Amino acid sequence: MAEKGREIFDVTLFKRLLTFIKPYRLIFIVSILCVVGLAVFGALKPRVLQEAIDTQVALKKYDGFVFYIGIMLGLLVLEVICQLFFIYYASWLGQSVVRDIRVKLFKHMLKFKMTYYDKSSVGVLITRAVTDMERIADIFGQGLFMIFSDILKMAVVAGFMIAMNLKLSLIVFITLPLVVVATKIFQRYMKQAFEDVRTEVSNLNSFVQERVTGMKILQLFTREATEYRNFKTINERHKKGWLKTVWYNSIFFPIAEFLSSLTMGVIIWIGGLNVVSTQTASVGELMAFIMFIPMLFRPLNQIANKFNTLQMGMVAADRVFKVLDTESQLDDTGTVEATHFKGDITFNNVYFSYIEDEEVLKGISLNIKAGETVAIVGATGAGKSTIINLLNRFYDINSGVIKIDDIDIKDMRLAALRSQIAVVLQDVFLFADTILNNITLNNPEISEDDVIEAAKAIGIHKFISSLPNGYHYNVKERGVMLSSGQRQLISFLRAYVTNPSILILDEATSSVDSYSEQLIQDATDTITKGRTSIVIAHRLATIQQADKIIVMDAGKIVEQGTHQSLLEKDNGYYKNLYEVQFLKAEAV
């Protein structure tokens, strides 16, 4: 037995795929009945032709000829009807199954830990959710049912041939094993070829997605020529992957066609001799066999072709199911349904690492009282943003405990926890949608009037109203129609309108102009009032009024206190940091 990844057909994977058909059993049955109809009605036509020739044409009797023509027309109409219903319902079934799998996949991905996304390519995930899904749909529309139809048609045709003339049937069947062997070899090579193709498609999607997203960086550092060469290399691999499948097809199908034509020639020769000399075959049987041979060999060729489609779908399904089988969810087993926090936050001896054995936080312990504004400062990589990530449970800690209002955050439902914490990040992400939808994130509980009132409260209603269409202005992808300061103001309003118990500002004023900074500072004063607030900042001038300043270095808290008390420490970490920034400001 070959390894699972090299099997010609993975039965276990296929059975799992078929479980998604259960809600659509009736449509599945109708599709199967249509397949049976196509096979039977198609095979009956040569049989009716044989009867018409032998009982009418050969005997020069035409009184019943119209009857046979009527039967032929009836079979043709039934075949067309079956074909129509089959094409529609098979495709409908495929798209319905893909819709269900895609919904399940997206729901599964929504619950992944941030660690999964840190290590995964966005382009690859897009390929799984979009391109691979279409290949799965083809399994039903062009693969599974078509293969079943072809096999059934071959069986029915073979049965008619044996019943009509055993000798001629044996001549036809002699070449069938050669085609079957060639088909099995072809399928084995095509399975590997399609795995290579899907890998290269994922690589290509990932490369393009990342370069388009980072186009500004490429142009700033004049990397266009280098990335163009890299793209040509990846695209060449993609082309070679597809050409390998074309090469296998170009070998197999001419061989199969040659064997079919050779068999046809032998049947005409031997059958013709039988008709003329020994009379062991009738003219009608010879005509029927001439029609039967393509009906026997062409489905076999088509099975190979449809098996290609099936294989591509199976490879895609395997990749999608690997994502579905990925266990990267946080344990959302908490039962506490906190609707509002007082805002007391406690970190008790917390250790954490993104990568095993590389600790980012080393025994952090801190207490933040309800309603306090606490600033966290320190050099890049000190662990400031990590504290925010852990408070929101984007990651689980290695050891220690994090509590809000004396309740371990692991005992809270994730949705309840995160709904009470609002975060304003340095790198604001806006969707290609209106300002209103970017603020409410389509939360039906937040009305446009609520948004307008909140905007007035923090002093940015005038700015939004000045834009074309105001709150219904489309900011395009990632908010490119707005400046960085304007995007930051939108993120402040997004946080404020949810009325959070805890507010987190992560480097919220680090890269904005002086006008926007003043608006943001005014907004900050408004939205931090009366709620627990954590402010992470490099610019120490913005956090001097904080109730407490926590100074971090290399994953540890090295100092705590007010701005004034920290400045009074001789050779203190904060004092040295402040003086360096103050001297730089004076120099400017």
XYZ file of C-alpha atoms in Angstrom:
588
model
C 0.000 0.000 0.000
C 1.354 3.396 -0.940
C 1.612 6.200 1.549
C -1.583 8.146 1.998
C -0.234 11.141 0.132
C 0.606 8.922 -2.851
C -2.540 6.809 -3.081
C -4.298 7.034 -6.421
C -7.574 7.620 -4.609
C -8.034 8.397 -0.913
C -11.237 6.578 0.049
C -11.254 7.931 3.621
C -11.015 11.499 2.375
C -13.762 10.856 -0.155
C -16.087 9.409 2.510
C -15.519 12.494 4.621
C -16.387 14.706 1.667
C -19.592 12.766 1.071
C -20.795 13.545 4.601
C -21.473 17.088 3.400
C -24.059 15.696 0.951
C -26.389 14.475 3.733
C -28.518 17.674 3.843
C -29.059 17.343 0.091
C -29.955 13.649 -0.197
C -32.936 14.273 -2.484
C -30.873 16.274 -4.976
C -28.172 13.612 -4.806
C -30.721 10.872 -5.599
C -32.164 12.891 -8.505
C -28.655 13.345 -9.896
C -27.977 9.608 -9.625
C -31.264 8.786 -11.375
C -30.338 11.186 -14.164
C -26.979 9.442 -14.488
C -28.703 6.053 -14.747
C -31.064 7.472 -17.351
C -28.179 8.830 -19.425
C -26.475 5.433 -19.409
C -29.572 3.365 -20.222
C -31.135 5.668 -22.822
C -27.788 6.197 -24.546
C -27.102 2.444 -24.760
C -30.617 1.648 -26.009
C -30.261 3.731 -29.170
C -27.825 1.355 -30.975
C -29.993 -1.587 -29.894
C -33.084 0.049 -31.411
C -31.081 0.847 -34.559
C -30.049 -2.817 -34.832
C -33.678 -3.941 -34.632
C -34.751 -1.349 -37.182
C -32.097 -2.448 -39.687
C -32.542 -6.196 -39.207
C -36.345 -6.247 -39.125
C -37.069 -3.428 -41.523
C -34.223 -2.239 -43.750
C -32.545 -5.613 -44.357
C -35.913 -7.236 -45.194
C -37.048 -4.162 -47.130
C -40.070 -3.800 -44.879
C -40.902 -0.247 -43.884
C -44.326 -0.578 -42.293
C -42.799 -0.505 -38.776
C -39.930 1.865 -39.566
C -41.770 4.937 -38.293
C -42.310 3.124 -34.994
C -38.556 2.674 -34.537
C -37.921 6.282 -35.503
C -40.419 7.292 -32.826
C -38.612 5.162 -30.251
C -35.279 6.716 -31.252
C -36.720 10.215 -30.919
C -38.235 9.308 -27.555
C -34.895 7.986 -26.293
C -33.177 11.120 -27.563
C -35.668 13.398 -25.765
C -35.329 11.414 -22.535
C -31.539 11.577 -22.818
C -31.675 15.353 -23.313
C -33.990 15.774 -20.321
C -31.702 13.641 -18.136
C -28.701 15.633 -19.352
C -30.418 18.930 -18.542
C -31.446 17.894 -15.033
C -28.083 16.247 -14.384
C -26.012 19.290 -15.347
C -28.136 21.626 -13.248
C -28.561 19.510 -10.119
C -25.002 18.151 -10.069
C -23.632 21.701 -10.254
C -26.190 22.895 -7.696
C -25.148 20.111 -5.339
C -21.448 20.920 -5.804
C -21.914 24.620 -5.098
C -24.115 23.905 -2.065
C -21.550 21.529 -0.588
C -18.752 24.043 -1.237
C -20.793 26.809 0.375
C -21.186 24.701 3.524
C -17.508 23.739 3.633
C -16.406 27.329 3.023
C -18.656 28.601 5.835
C -17.328 25.922 8.167
C -13.740 26.747 7.176
C -14.166 30.484 7.706
C -15.875 29.953 11.059
C -13.006 27.666 12.059
C -10.403 30.218 10.960
C -12.114 32.981 12.943
C -11.295 31.087 16.139
C -7.620 30.446 15.414
C -5.038 31.772 17.820
C -2.916 34.660 16.625
C 0.004 32.202 16.695
C -1.496 30.392 13.699
C -1.715 33.587 11.659
C 1.779 34.604 12.749
C 3.112 31.456 11.088
C 0.753 31.167 8.093
C 0.814 32.805 4.684
C -2.227 34.934 3.905
C -2.005 33.967 0.232
C -2.122 30.262 1.069
C -5.173 30.721 3.305
C -6.927 32.675 0.546
C -6.167 29.832 -1.864
C -7.724 27.339 0.564
C -10.871 29.428 1.048
C -11.414 30.414 -2.597
C -9.533 28.547 -5.347
C -9.421 25.144 -3.663
C -13.151 25.377 -2.968
C -13.941 25.663 -6.674
C -11.924 22.525 -7.340
C -14.022 20.725 -4.716
C -17.205 21.879 -6.486
C -15.894 20.287 -9.685
C -15.847 16.900 -7.932
C -19.638 16.853 -8.071
C -20.289 18.881 -11.205
C -17.668 17.240 -13.440
C -15.982 14.436 -11.525
C -17.941 12.060 -9.309
C -21.223 11.804 -11.227
C -19.567 11.834 -14.627
C -17.284 8.956 -13.643
C -20.246 7.017 -12.284
C -22.176 7.778 -15.485
C -19.303 6.612 -17.693
C -18.791 3.387 -15.717
C -22.511 2.628 -15.782
C -22.711 3.375 -19.498
C -19.787 1.033 -20.157
C -21.438 -1.732 -18.121
C -24.771 -1.348 -19.926
C -23.077 -1.214 -23.344
C -20.975 -4.274 -22.545
C -24.105 -6.129 -21.471
C -25.913 -5.305 -24.723
C -22.851 -6.300 -26.776
C -22.533 -9.693 -25.093
C -26.233 -10.350 -25.469
C -26.149 -9.435 -29.144
C -22.957 -11.144 -30.368
C -20.450 -12.838 -28.057
C -17.772 -13.309 -30.731
C -17.666 -9.653 -31.732
C -17.825 -8.669 -28.048
C -14.718 -10.724 -27.240
C -12.805 -8.988 -30.058
C -13.723 -5.617 -28.534
C -12.896 -6.697 -24.985
C -9.380 -7.894 -25.935
C -8.117 -4.300 -26.198
C -9.923 -3.042 -23.077
C -7.281 -4.337 -20.588
C -4.623 -2.322 -22.429
C -6.672 0.858 -22.028
C -7.393 0.051 -18.368
C -3.675 -0.476 -17.604
C -2.769 2.739 -19.427
C -5.498 4.568 -17.468
C -4.223 3.348 -14.082
C -0.647 4.396 -14.911
C -1.936 7.735 -16.155
C -3.947 8.319 -12.974
C -0.983 7.573 -10.738
C 1.236 10.104 -12.469
C -1.537 12.685 -12.678
C -2.138 12.507 -8.901
C 1.435 13.607 -8.224
C 1.295 16.183 -11.005
C -1.838 17.792 -9.573
C -0.332 17.921 -6.074
C 2.608 19.814 -7.570
C 0.224 22.148 -9.424
C -1.756 22.989 -6.277
C 1.473 23.691 -4.392
C 2.655 26.070 -7.102
C -0.761 27.790 -7.237
C -0.542 28.412 -3.479
C 3.014 29.738 -3.817
C 1.994 32.036 -6.655
C -1.052 33.379 -4.791
C 0.988 33.954 -1.657
C 3.766 35.750 -3.547
C 1.398 38.051 -5.439
C -0.719 38.849 -2.376
C 2.294 39.809 -0.266
C 3.918 41.903 -3.010
C 0.709 43.772 -3.821
C 0.180 44.498 -0.120
C 3.782 45.624 0.300
C 4.087 47.476 -3.030
C 4.994 50.764 -1.364
C 8.013 49.143 0.310
C 9.136 47.548 -2.953
C 9.007 50.871 -4.758
C 10.590 52.825 -1.924
C 13.589 50.486 -1.942
C 13.595 50.089 -5.757
C 13.105 46.330 -5.581
C 10.862 46.159 -8.654
C 13.466 44.457 -10.854
C 14.366 41.896 -8.180
C 10.754 41.012 -7.427
C 10.015 40.831 -11.145
C 12.746 38.217 -11.510
C 11.437 36.338 -8.470
C 7.936 36.387 -9.926
C 9.173 35.050 -13.248
C 10.871 32.166 -11.419
C 7.734 31.257 -9.443
C 5.546 31.668 -12.526
C 7.887 29.404 -14.491
C 7.547 26.696 -11.839
C 3.778 27.128 -12.035
C 3.897 26.733 -15.824
C 6.080 23.625 -15.600
C 3.656 22.088 -13.107
C 0.780 22.511 -15.540
C 2.844 21.404 -18.539
C 3.574 18.140 -16.745
C -0.175 17.418 -16.653
C -0.456 18.419 -20.322
C 2.404 16.042 -21.189
C 0.721 13.095 -19.485
C -2.553 13.921 -21.259
C -0.794 14.204 -24.625
C 0.601 10.682 -24.178
C -2.481 8.953 -22.816
C -5.316 10.218 -25.004
C -3.694 9.505 -28.399
C -2.911 5.945 -27.216
C -6.500 5.433 -26.062
C -7.862 6.892 -29.304
C -5.559 4.667 -31.346
C -6.753 1.517 -29.530
C -10.380 2.567 -30.029
C -9.881 3.163 -33.760
C -7.937 -0.093 -34.123
C -10.750 -2.007 -32.450
C -13.296 -0.311 -34.686
C -11.316 -1.361 -37.777
C -11.025 -4.961 -36.632
C -14.768 -5.145 -35.891
C -15.672 -3.720 -39.299
C -13.305 -6.189 -40.994
C -14.285 -9.319 -39.079
C -17.924 -8.332 -38.678
C -18.156 -7.522 -42.363
C -16.750 -10.939 -43.274
C -19.229 -12.601 -40.950
C -22.106 -10.757 -42.541
C -20.990 -11.565 -46.077
C -19.774 -15.123 -45.702
C -20.855 -17.001 -42.608
C -23.919 -14.937 -41.699
C -23.000 -15.229 -37.977
C -23.580 -11.509 -37.571
C -26.337 -9.349 -38.986
C -25.965 -5.968 -40.644
C -27.888 -4.441 -37.737
C -25.491 -5.980 -35.212
C -22.511 -4.672 -37.157
C -24.004 -1.154 -37.203
C -24.846 -1.386 -33.527
C -21.296 -2.491 -32.669
C -19.875 0.395 -34.680
C -21.967 2.712 -32.458
C -21.185 0.750 -29.294
C -17.383 0.897 -29.633
C -17.116 4.703 -29.150
C -19.681 4.420 -26.351
C -17.424 1.850 -24.674
C -14.020 3.425 -25.275
C -14.858 7.117 -25.079
C -16.253 6.854 -21.522
C -13.043 5.058 -20.544
C -11.045 7.974 -21.920
C -13.431 10.397 -20.269
C -13.076 8.566 -16.967
C -9.365 9.330 -17.116
C -10.127 12.955 -17.925
C -12.814 13.253 -15.254
C -10.533 11.458 -12.843
C -8.123 14.364 -13.376
C -10.875 16.710 -12.228
C -11.689 14.402 -9.335
C -8.015 14.220 -8.344
C -7.628 17.999 -8.396
C -10.735 18.266 -6.235
C -9.464 15.593 -3.858
C -6.077 17.306 -3.536
C -7.894 20.584 -2.832
C -10.213 18.866 -0.328
C -7.229 17.341 1.454
C -5.644 20.787 1.838
C -8.901 22.351 3.054
C -9.525 19.550 5.560
C -5.993 19.966 6.900
C -6.913 23.537 7.819
C -10.206 22.331 9.311
C -8.323 19.700 11.311
C -5.839 22.231 12.643
C -6.312 22.596 16.381
C -5.227 26.147 17.070
C -8.168 27.475 19.035
C -8.028 28.983 22.479
C -9.949 27.016 25.083
C -13.145 29.018 25.368
C -14.449 27.018 28.315
C -15.054 29.951 30.615
C -18.488 30.354 32.120
C -18.332 33.873 33.549
C -20.530 36.200 31.491
C -19.221 39.595 32.572
C -21.378 42.365 31.138
C -19.353 45.155 32.701
C -15.965 45.372 34.409
C -15.066 47.636 37.291
C -11.625 47.611 35.705
C -9.201 46.189 38.292
C -6.401 44.373 36.410
C -3.827 42.048 37.963
C -0.847 40.285 36.387
C 0.664 37.816 38.855
C 4.098 36.342 37.982
C 3.251 36.000 34.277
C 5.665 34.227 31.939
C 5.091 34.084 28.203
C 6.911 33.218 24.978
C 5.832 33.397 21.343
C 8.502 30.842 20.471
C 9.294 27.988 22.829
C 12.242 28.664 25.170
C 12.411 32.328 24.090
C 10.599 34.163 26.879
C 9.206 37.599 26.107
C 7.707 38.244 29.549
C 9.694 37.069 32.545
C 7.649 37.029 35.701
C 5.556 40.167 35.190
C 3.488 41.268 38.189
C 1.444 44.461 38.171
C -1.767 45.892 39.578
C -3.981 48.449 37.874
C -6.879 49.889 39.842
C -10.286 50.586 38.341
C -10.434 54.009 36.674
C -6.659 54.485 36.601
C -4.749 55.616 33.536
C -1.554 53.595 33.438
C 1.233 54.131 30.920
C 3.680 51.432 29.880
C 6.985 52.552 28.406
C 10.191 50.890 27.358
C 12.406 50.133 24.401
C 11.170 48.221 21.365
C 10.895 44.530 22.209
C 10.542 45.158 25.944
C 7.171 43.372 25.984
C 4.731 46.296 26.122
C 2.391 45.191 23.317
C 2.618 41.594 24.524
C 0.854 42.607 27.731
C -2.029 43.921 25.609
C -2.174 40.714 23.565
C -2.324 38.606 26.699
C -4.985 40.744 28.348
C -7.220 40.125 25.316
C -6.271 36.427 25.328
C -4.925 36.467 21.794
C -2.329 34.124 23.291
C -2.324 31.976 26.416
C 0.382 32.529 28.989
C 2.986 29.905 29.895
C 2.468 30.345 33.613
C 1.080 32.785 36.152
C -2.378 34.314 36.187
C -4.127 37.361 34.710
C -7.234 38.616 36.489
C -9.830 41.293 35.872
C -11.946 42.194 38.890
C -10.344 39.212 40.713
C -11.590 36.771 38.054
C -9.105 34.748 36.026
C -9.617 35.751 32.398
C -9.553 32.043 31.464
C -12.753 31.635 33.467
C -14.511 34.256 31.314
C -16.151 33.640 27.961
C -13.886 35.067 25.285
C -16.657 37.132 23.727
C -17.557 38.615 27.118
C -13.916 39.433 27.848
C -13.145 41.093 24.536
C -16.415 42.981 24.319
C -15.395 44.963 27.420
C -11.912 45.846 26.153
C -11.355 48.348 23.333
C -7.965 48.672 21.665
C -6.620 51.519 19.533
C -3.577 50.267 17.660
C -0.741 52.197 16.073
C -1.349 50.504 12.724
C -5.046 51.123 12.172
C -6.829 48.615 9.941
C -9.836 49.889 8.024
C -11.937 47.796 5.683
C -12.956 48.832 2.155
C -16.274 50.168 3.408
C -17.926 53.308 4.721
C -16.658 55.165 7.760
C -19.881 54.251 9.551
C -19.426 50.517 8.967
C -15.765 50.727 9.929
C -16.794 52.283 13.223
C -19.707 49.971 14.055
C -18.232 46.894 12.313
C -21.854 46.202 11.310
C -22.974 45.840 14.910
C -26.776 46.271 14.736
C -26.833 47.502 18.333
C -24.889 50.651 17.368
C -26.973 53.116 15.355
C -25.762 55.961 13.166
C -27.121 58.434 15.727
C -25.010 56.727 18.409
C -21.933 57.139 16.228
C -22.649 60.803 15.539
C -23.167 61.554 19.227
C -19.930 59.764 20.100
C -18.061 61.661 17.368
C -19.328 64.959 18.751
C -18.307 63.926 22.265
C -14.677 63.329 21.302
C -14.496 66.270 18.877
C -14.208 64.617 15.452
C -17.731 65.046 14.059
C -16.653 68.136 12.112
C -13.792 66.259 10.468
C -16.026 63.362 9.369
C -18.797 65.682 8.159
C -16.310 67.501 5.935
C -15.684 64.329 3.915
C -17.764 63.536 0.806
C -20.902 61.690 1.991
C -19.760 62.171 5.581
C -20.205 59.001 7.609
C -21.000 57.105 4.406
C -17.687 57.970 2.770
C -15.994 54.816 1.446
C -12.388 54.765 2.658
C -11.366 52.001 0.203
C -9.007 49.138 1.018
C -7.114 49.600 4.303
C -8.406 53.199 4.467
C -6.084 54.558 1.763
C -8.389 57.548 1.166
C -7.560 58.886 4.632
C -4.332 60.151 6.190
C -2.719 58.204 9.009
C -4.002 60.773 11.509
C -7.539 60.533 10.151
C -7.445 56.761 10.322
C -6.301 57.033 13.911
C -9.229 59.306 14.742
C -11.624 56.759 13.219
C -10.104 54.048 15.390
C -10.612 56.221 18.487
C -14.266 56.607 17.617
C -14.551 52.857 16.927
C -13.240 52.187 20.438
C -15.299 54.893 22.166
C -18.654 53.992 20.621
C -18.556 50.491 22.181
C -18.425 52.068 25.670
C -15.696 49.704 26.928
C -14.814 49.098 30.554
C -11.105 48.976 29.713
C -9.389 51.093 27.055
C -5.981 50.355 25.544
C -4.034 52.856 23.435
C -1.072 51.185 21.747
C 1.309 53.821 20.309
C -1.764 55.759 19.184
C 0.044 59.068 18.533
C 3.414 57.865 17.300
C 3.039 58.737 13.612
C 0.532 61.577 13.160
C 0.779 65.259 12.329
C 0.543 67.948 15.011
C -3.059 68.877 14.118
C -4.253 65.282 14.284
C -2.199 64.782 17.437
C -4.083 67.581 19.166
C -7.418 66.074 18.094
C -6.252 62.669 19.294
C -5.055 64.106 22.596
C -8.453 65.749 23.136
C -10.166 62.493 22.190
C -7.885 60.588 24.557
C -8.792 62.854 27.461
C -12.489 62.235 26.751
C -12.504 58.485 26.231
C -10.155 57.664 29.137
C -12.256 59.579 31.624
C -13.911 57.288 34.154
C -12.527 54.010 32.826
C -9.409 51.933 33.270
C -6.941 52.920 30.560
C -3.602 51.505 29.510
C -1.446 53.703 27.311
C 1.633 52.417 25.519
C 3.816 55.216 24.212
C 7.319 56.006 23.019
C 6.753 59.760 23.304
C 6.914 60.350 27.026
C 5.467 63.860 26.783
C 2.031 62.324 26.107
C 1.867 60.283 29.319
C 3.068 62.682 32.008
C -0.441 62.956 33.507
C -0.835 59.175 33.869
C -1.732 57.918 37.354
C 1.076 55.397 37.101
C 3.916 54.719 34.694
C 5.293 51.189 34.315
C 8.778 50.961 32.839
C 9.740 47.715 31.076
C 13.025 46.384 29.823
C 13.765 42.963 28.312
C 10.474 41.437 29.470
C 10.642 42.697 33.057
C 9.213 45.628 34.984
C 12.182 47.685 36.114
C 10.386 50.759 37.546
C 6.909 51.925 38.554
C 5.592 55.252 39.735
C 4.287 58.639 38.689
C 6.104 60.787 36.182
C 7.489 63.018 38.903
C 8.554 60.219 41.250
C 10.376 58.409 38.443
C 12.258 61.574 37.482
C 13.500 61.861 41.065
C 15.314 58.499 40.863
C 19.039 58.962 40.375
C 20.207 57.266 37.199
C 16.735 55.775 36.787
C 15.765 54.040 33.561
C 12.781 56.322 32.984
C 14.751 59.447 33.888
C 17.484 58.608 31.391
C 14.873 57.837 28.720
C 13.053 61.103 29.380
C 16.200 63.202 29.325
C 17.291 61.708 26.019
C 13.912 62.567 24.456
C 13.915 66.036 26.038
C 17.378 66.813 24.669
C 16.321 65.623 21.219
C 13.248 67.857 21.379
C 15.371 70.846 22.387
C 17.799 70.132 19.554
C 14.907 70.183 17.106
